[in-house]
Coordinates of C-alpha atoms in Angstrom, one line a residue:
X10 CA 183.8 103.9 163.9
X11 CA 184.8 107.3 163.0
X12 CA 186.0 110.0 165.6
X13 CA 184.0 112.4 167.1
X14 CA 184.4 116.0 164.8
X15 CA 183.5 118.0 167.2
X16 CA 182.5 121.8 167.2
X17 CA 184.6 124.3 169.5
X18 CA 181.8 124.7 171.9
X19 CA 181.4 120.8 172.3
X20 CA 184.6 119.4 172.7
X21 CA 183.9 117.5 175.7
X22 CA 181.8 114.9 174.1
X23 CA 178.4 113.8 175.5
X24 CA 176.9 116.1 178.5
X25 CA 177.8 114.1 181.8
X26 CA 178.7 114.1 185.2
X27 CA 181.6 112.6 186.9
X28 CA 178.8 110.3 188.5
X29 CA 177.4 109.1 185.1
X30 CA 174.5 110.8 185.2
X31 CA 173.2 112.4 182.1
X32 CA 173.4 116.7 182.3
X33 CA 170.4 118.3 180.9
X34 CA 171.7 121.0 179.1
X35 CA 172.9 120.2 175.3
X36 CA 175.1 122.0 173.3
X37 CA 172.8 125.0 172.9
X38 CA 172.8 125.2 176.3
X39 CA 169.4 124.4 176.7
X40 CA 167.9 127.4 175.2
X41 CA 165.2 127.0 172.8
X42 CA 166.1 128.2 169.8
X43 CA 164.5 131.2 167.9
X44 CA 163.1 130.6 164.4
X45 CA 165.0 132.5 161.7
X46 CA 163.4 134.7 159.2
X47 CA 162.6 133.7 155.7
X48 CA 165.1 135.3 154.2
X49 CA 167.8 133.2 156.3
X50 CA 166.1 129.9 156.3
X51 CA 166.2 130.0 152.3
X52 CA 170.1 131.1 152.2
X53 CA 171.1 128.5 154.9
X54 CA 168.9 125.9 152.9
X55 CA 170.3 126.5 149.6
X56 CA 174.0 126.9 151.0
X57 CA 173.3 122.9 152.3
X58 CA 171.4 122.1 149.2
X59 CA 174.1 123.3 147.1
X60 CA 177.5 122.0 148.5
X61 CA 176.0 118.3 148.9
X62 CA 174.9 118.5 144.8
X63 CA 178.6 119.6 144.4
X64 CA 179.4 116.2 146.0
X65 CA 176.1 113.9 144.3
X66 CA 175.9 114.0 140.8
X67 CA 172.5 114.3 139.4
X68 CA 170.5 113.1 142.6
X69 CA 169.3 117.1 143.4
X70 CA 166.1 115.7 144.5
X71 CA 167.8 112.9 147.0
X72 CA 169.1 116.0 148.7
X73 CA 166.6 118.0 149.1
X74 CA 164.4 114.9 150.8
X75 CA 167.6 114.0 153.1
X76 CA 167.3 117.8 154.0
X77 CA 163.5 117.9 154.0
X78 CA 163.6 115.0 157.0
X79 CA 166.7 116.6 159.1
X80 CA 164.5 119.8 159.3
X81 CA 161.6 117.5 160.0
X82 CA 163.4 115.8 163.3
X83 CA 163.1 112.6 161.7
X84 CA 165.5 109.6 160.6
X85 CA 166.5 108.5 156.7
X86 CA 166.8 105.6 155.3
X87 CA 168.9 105.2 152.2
X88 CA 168.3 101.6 150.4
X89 CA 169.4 101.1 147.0
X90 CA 172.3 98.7 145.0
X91 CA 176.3 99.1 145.6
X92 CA 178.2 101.8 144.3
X93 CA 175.9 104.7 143.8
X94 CA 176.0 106.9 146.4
X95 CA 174.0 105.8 149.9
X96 CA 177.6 106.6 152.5
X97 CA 178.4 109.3 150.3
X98 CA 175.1 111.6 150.4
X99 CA 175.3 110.5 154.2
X100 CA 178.7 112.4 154.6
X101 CA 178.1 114.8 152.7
X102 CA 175.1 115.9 154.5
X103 CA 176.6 115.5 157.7
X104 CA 179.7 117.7 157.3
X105 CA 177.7 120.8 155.7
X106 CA 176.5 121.1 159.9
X107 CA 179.0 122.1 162.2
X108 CA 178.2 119.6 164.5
X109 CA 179.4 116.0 165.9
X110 CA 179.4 112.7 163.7
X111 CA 179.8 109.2 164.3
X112 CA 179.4 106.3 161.3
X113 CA 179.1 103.1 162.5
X114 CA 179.8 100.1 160.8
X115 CA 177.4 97.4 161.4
X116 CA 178.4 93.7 161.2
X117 CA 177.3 90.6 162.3
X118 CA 179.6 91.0 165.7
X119 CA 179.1 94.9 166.7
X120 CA 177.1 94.6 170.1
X121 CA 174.6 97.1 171.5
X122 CA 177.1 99.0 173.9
X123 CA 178.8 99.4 171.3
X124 CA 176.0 101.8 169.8
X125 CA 174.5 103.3 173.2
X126 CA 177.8 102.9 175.4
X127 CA 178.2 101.0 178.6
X128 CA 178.8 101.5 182.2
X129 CA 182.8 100.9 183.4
X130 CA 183.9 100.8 187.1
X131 CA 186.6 102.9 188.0
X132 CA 188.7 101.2 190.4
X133 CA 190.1 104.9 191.7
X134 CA 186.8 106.7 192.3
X135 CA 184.9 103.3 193.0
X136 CA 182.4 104.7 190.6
X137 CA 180.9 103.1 187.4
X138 CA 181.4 105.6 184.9
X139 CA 179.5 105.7 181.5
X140 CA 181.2 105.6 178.2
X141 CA 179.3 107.0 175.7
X142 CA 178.4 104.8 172.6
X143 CA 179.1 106.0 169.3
X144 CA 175.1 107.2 169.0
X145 CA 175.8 110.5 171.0
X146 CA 176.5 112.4 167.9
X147 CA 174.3 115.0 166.3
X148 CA 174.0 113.0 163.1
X149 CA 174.7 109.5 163.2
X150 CA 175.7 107.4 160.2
X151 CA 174.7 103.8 160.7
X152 CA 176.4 101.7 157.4
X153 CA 175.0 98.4 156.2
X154 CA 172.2 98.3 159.3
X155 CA 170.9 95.4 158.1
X156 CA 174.3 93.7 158.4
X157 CA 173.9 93.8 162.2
X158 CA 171.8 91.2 164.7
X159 CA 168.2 92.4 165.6
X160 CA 169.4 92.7 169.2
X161 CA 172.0 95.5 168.0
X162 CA 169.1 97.3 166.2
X163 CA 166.6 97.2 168.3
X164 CA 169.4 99.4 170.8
X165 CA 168.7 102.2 168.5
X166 CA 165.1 101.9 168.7
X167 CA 165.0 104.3 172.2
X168 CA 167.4 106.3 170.3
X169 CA 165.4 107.1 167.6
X170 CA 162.1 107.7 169.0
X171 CA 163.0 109.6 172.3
X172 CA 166.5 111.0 171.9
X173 CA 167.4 109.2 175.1
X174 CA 169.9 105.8 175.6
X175 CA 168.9 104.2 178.7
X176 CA 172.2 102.1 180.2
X177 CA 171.7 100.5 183.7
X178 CA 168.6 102.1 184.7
X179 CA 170.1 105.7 183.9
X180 CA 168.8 107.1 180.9
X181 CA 170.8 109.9 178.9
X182 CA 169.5 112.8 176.6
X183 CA 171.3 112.8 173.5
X184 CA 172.0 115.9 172.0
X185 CA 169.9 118.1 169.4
X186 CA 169.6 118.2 166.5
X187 CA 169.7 114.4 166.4
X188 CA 169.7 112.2 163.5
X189 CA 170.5 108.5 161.9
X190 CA 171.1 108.4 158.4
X191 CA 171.2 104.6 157.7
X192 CA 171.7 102.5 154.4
X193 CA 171.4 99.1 153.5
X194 CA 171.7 97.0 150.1
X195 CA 168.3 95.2 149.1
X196 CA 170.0 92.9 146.9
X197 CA 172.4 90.8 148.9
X198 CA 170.7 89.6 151.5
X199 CA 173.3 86.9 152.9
X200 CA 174.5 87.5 156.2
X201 CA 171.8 90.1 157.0
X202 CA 169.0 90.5 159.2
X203 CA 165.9 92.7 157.3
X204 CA 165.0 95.5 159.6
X205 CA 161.3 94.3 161.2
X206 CA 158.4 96.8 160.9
X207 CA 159.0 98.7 164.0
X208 CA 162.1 99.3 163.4
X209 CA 161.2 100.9 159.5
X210 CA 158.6 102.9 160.9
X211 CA 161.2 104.5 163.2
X212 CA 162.6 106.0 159.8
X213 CA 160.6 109.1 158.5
X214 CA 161.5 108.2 155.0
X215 CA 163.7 105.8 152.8
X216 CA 165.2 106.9 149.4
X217 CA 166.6 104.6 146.5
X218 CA 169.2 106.7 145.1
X219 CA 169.1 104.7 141.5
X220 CA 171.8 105.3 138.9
X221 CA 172.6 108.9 137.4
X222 CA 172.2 109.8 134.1
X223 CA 174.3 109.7 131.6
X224 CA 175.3 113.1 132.2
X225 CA 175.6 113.2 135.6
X226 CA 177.9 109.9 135.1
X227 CA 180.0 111.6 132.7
X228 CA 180.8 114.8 135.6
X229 CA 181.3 112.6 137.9
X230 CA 184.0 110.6 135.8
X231 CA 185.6 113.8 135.6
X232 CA 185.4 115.6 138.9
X233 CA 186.0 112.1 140.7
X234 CA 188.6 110.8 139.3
X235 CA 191.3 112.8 141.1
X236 CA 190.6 113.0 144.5
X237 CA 186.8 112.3 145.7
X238 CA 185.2 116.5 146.8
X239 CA 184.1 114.9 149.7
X240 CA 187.3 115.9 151.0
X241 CA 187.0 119.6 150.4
X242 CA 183.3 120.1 151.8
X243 CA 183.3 122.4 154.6
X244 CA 180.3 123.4 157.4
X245 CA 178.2 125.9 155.9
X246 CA 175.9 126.3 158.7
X247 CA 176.2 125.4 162.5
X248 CA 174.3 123.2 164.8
X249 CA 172.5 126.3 165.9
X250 CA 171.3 127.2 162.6
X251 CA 169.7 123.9 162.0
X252 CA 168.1 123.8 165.6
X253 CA 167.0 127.3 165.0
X254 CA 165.7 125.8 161.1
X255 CA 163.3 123.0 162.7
X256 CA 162.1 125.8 165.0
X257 CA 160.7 127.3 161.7
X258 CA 159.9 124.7 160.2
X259 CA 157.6 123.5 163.4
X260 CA 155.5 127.1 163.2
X261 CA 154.3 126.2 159.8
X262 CA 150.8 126.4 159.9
X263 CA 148.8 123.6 159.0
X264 CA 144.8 123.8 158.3
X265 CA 142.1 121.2 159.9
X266 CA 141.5 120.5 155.8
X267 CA 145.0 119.4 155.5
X268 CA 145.2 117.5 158.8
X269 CA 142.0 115.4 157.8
X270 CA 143.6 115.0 154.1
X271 CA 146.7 113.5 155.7
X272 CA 144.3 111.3 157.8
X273 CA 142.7 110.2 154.9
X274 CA 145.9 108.9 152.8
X275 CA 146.4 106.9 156.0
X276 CA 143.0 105.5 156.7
X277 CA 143.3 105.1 152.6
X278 CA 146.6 102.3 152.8
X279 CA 144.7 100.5 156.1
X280 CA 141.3 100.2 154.3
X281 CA 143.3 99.0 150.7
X282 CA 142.8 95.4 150.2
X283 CA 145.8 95.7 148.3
X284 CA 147.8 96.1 151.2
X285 CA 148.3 93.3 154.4
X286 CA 149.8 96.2 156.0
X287 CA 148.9 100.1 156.1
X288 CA 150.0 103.4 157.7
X289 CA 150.6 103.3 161.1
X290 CA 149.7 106.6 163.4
X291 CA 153.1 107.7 163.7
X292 CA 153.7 107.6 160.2
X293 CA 151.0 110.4 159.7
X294 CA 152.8 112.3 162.3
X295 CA 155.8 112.3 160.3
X296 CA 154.1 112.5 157.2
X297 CA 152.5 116.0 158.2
X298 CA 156.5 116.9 159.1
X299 CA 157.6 116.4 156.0
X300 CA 155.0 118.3 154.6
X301 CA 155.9 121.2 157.2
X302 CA 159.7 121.4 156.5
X303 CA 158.9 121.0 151.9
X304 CA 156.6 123.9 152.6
X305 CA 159.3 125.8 155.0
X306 CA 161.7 124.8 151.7
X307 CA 159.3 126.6 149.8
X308 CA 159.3 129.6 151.0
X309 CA 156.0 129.1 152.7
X310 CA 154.5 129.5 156.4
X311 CA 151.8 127.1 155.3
X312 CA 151.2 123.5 154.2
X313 CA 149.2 122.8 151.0
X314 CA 147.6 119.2 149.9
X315 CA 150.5 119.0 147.5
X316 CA 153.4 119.3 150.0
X317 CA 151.5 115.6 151.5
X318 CA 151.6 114.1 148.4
X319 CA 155.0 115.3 147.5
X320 CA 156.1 113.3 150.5
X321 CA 153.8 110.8 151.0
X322 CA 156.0 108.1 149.1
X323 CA 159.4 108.8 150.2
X324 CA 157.6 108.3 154.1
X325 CA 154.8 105.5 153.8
X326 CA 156.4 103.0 151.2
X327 CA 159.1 101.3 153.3
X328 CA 155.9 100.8 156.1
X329 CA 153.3 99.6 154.3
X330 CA 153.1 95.8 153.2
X331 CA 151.7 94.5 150.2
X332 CA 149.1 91.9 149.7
X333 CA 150.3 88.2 148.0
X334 CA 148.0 88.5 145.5
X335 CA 149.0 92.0 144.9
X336 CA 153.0 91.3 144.7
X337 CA 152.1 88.4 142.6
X338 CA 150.0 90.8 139.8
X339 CA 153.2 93.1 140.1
X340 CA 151.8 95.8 142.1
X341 CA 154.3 97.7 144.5
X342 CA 153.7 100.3 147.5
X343 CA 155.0 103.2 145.2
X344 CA 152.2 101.8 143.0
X345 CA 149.3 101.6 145.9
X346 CA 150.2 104.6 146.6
X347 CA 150.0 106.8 143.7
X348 CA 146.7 105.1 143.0
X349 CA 145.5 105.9 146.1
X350 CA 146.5 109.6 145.7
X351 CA 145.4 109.6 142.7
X352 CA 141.6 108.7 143.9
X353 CA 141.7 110.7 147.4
X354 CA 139.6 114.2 147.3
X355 CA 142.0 117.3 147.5
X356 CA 141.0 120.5 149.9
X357 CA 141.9 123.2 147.9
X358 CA 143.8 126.0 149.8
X359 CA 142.8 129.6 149.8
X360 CA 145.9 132.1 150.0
X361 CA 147.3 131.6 153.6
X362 CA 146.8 128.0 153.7
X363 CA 143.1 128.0 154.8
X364 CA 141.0 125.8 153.0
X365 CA 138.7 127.0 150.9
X366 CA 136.4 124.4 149.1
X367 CA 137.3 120.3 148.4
X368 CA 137.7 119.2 144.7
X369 CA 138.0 115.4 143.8
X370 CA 141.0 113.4 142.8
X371 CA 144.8 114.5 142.9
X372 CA 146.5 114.0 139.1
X373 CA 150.3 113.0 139.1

């Protein structure tokens, strides 16, 4: 695992007592944090935006998603093959916040106190102390998660869905923002254990990097092969800024037009007899986040139709399962999906995001 980086007003590590009990105030000192103006938001968001596609070649639009669900309060997952970029957007997204990070390694042998932490008796005080796990981090980096046993994943499981770790009967707030960027490799699957359904749908969205183009192959030949610029990215905005981001984000406003659209692409992947498994509930929670947080990257207080269906891939395809018969005649969720976009009535917004009248069918 990699050391704590820690900010200088969080150089304690986690927020506990003596007594191993978990302190309520974070890092921000509990405060809830103002939203910033427009103006702000875009410059902070481009100043992240543009350092990581100084690191990632050619994969602009990976970065703006990994972005898109920090912003969001949700999780990433980044699947794809060997050797194109999964740790590396990771880090590089992690260092442009001032803020802690942890990466863990997962193997066959790493236990769950290892992520969470465990309790410790100290002999002197006659205490048990807790030592915090390598999850109390602003952004945790899990590599290779499906390398790990489902016992060790399912610890992050709490973590994920209610910032907490629960050790002993004590539970502990873990600080905000908090977020697990994990990857895995689809293609070698011996000596892994697949994540199981609940533990995708803790994951807001899941991007395949792919392989750049030639051009972007070509730059990174040359601007690699030195020294890797990983090592020259600094914090461009601080832990505040990005708490004070998803407080913009969250006061987008979102018309009853869009809610029931977001409702429908849901019902849509439940109702498909394409599909053995569709959306589940929280996924249209986090779906309509997304959609918040591309808008807010926008430049806009409000959601439109298109900001779901921008997003409605990158978040539902890792959750849904598809049909035998449907694998077999070489459909795949992307596929599902777009079709049922494609077939799904659109409000259309009037300016200010209130919806004015519905027209049929959305054309990708």
């Amino acid at each position: 695992m990699e050391p704590h980086r820690r900010t200088a007003d969080n150089v304690s590590g986690p927020n506990l007592n003596l007594a191993g009990v978990a302190d309520s105030v974070s890092h921000l000192n509990g405060h809830r944090p103002d939203p910033m103006r427009v103006e702000a938001f875009h410059a902070a968001s481009q100043r992240i935006l543009s350092t990581v596609n100084t690191v990632i070649d050619g994969k602009s639009d990976a970065a703006r998603l990994a972005l898109t669900v920090l912003l969001a309060q949700g999780h990433l997952l980044l699947e794809d093959v060997p050797g194109v970029g999964k740790t590396l957007l990771a880090k590089t997204l992690a260092r442009t916040i001032d803020c802690t990070v942890n990466r863990i390694q997962f193997t066959p042998d790493l236990l769950p106190s290892d992520v969470t932490g465990v309790s410790i008796y100290n002999q002197a005080s006659r205490l048990f102390e807790f030592r915090p796990g390598a999850v109390f981090a602003n952004i945790v980096i899990g590599d290779e998660i499906n390398r790990a046993s489902a016992k060790t994943q399912s610890a992050l499981l709490e973590c994920m869905e209610e910032h907490q770790v629960t050790v002993d009967g004590t539970s502990y707030r873990l600080d905000e923002p908090f977020m697990v960027v994990a990857t895995q490799n689809p293609i070698e699957m011996e000596g892994t254990y697949p994540l199981p359904e609940a533990q995708r749908d803790r994951f807001m969205a899941r991007i395949s990097m792919g392989y750049p183009d030639k051009d972007a192959e070509i730059e990174m030949l040359e601007t690699h092969q030195a020294a890797s610029p990983l090592s020259s990215v600094a914090a461009v905005v601080s832990a505040a800024d990005v708490a004070s981001m998803i407080a913009t984000v969250q006061q987008v406003f979102v018309s009853q037009a869009v809610k029931e659209y977001t409702v429908s692409v849901g019902r849509a992947t439940r109702e498909s007899p394409l599909l053995r498994l569709g959306a589940s509930p929280r996924s249209m929670l986090q779906l309509l986040r997304a959609a918040k947080a591309t808008a807010a990257l926008d430049g806009r207080d409000f959601v439109l139709p298109d900001d779901v269906g921008d997003v409605a891939e990158a978040v539902l395809a890792h959750r849904i399962i598809l049909d035998r018969k449907a694998a077999g005649a070489g459909e795949t969720p992307h596929s599902v999906l777009r079709s049922i976009l494609s077939r799904l009535p659109v409000p259309q917004e009037a300016p200010g995001g209130r919806a004015a009248a519905v027209a049929g069918g959305r054309n990708r």
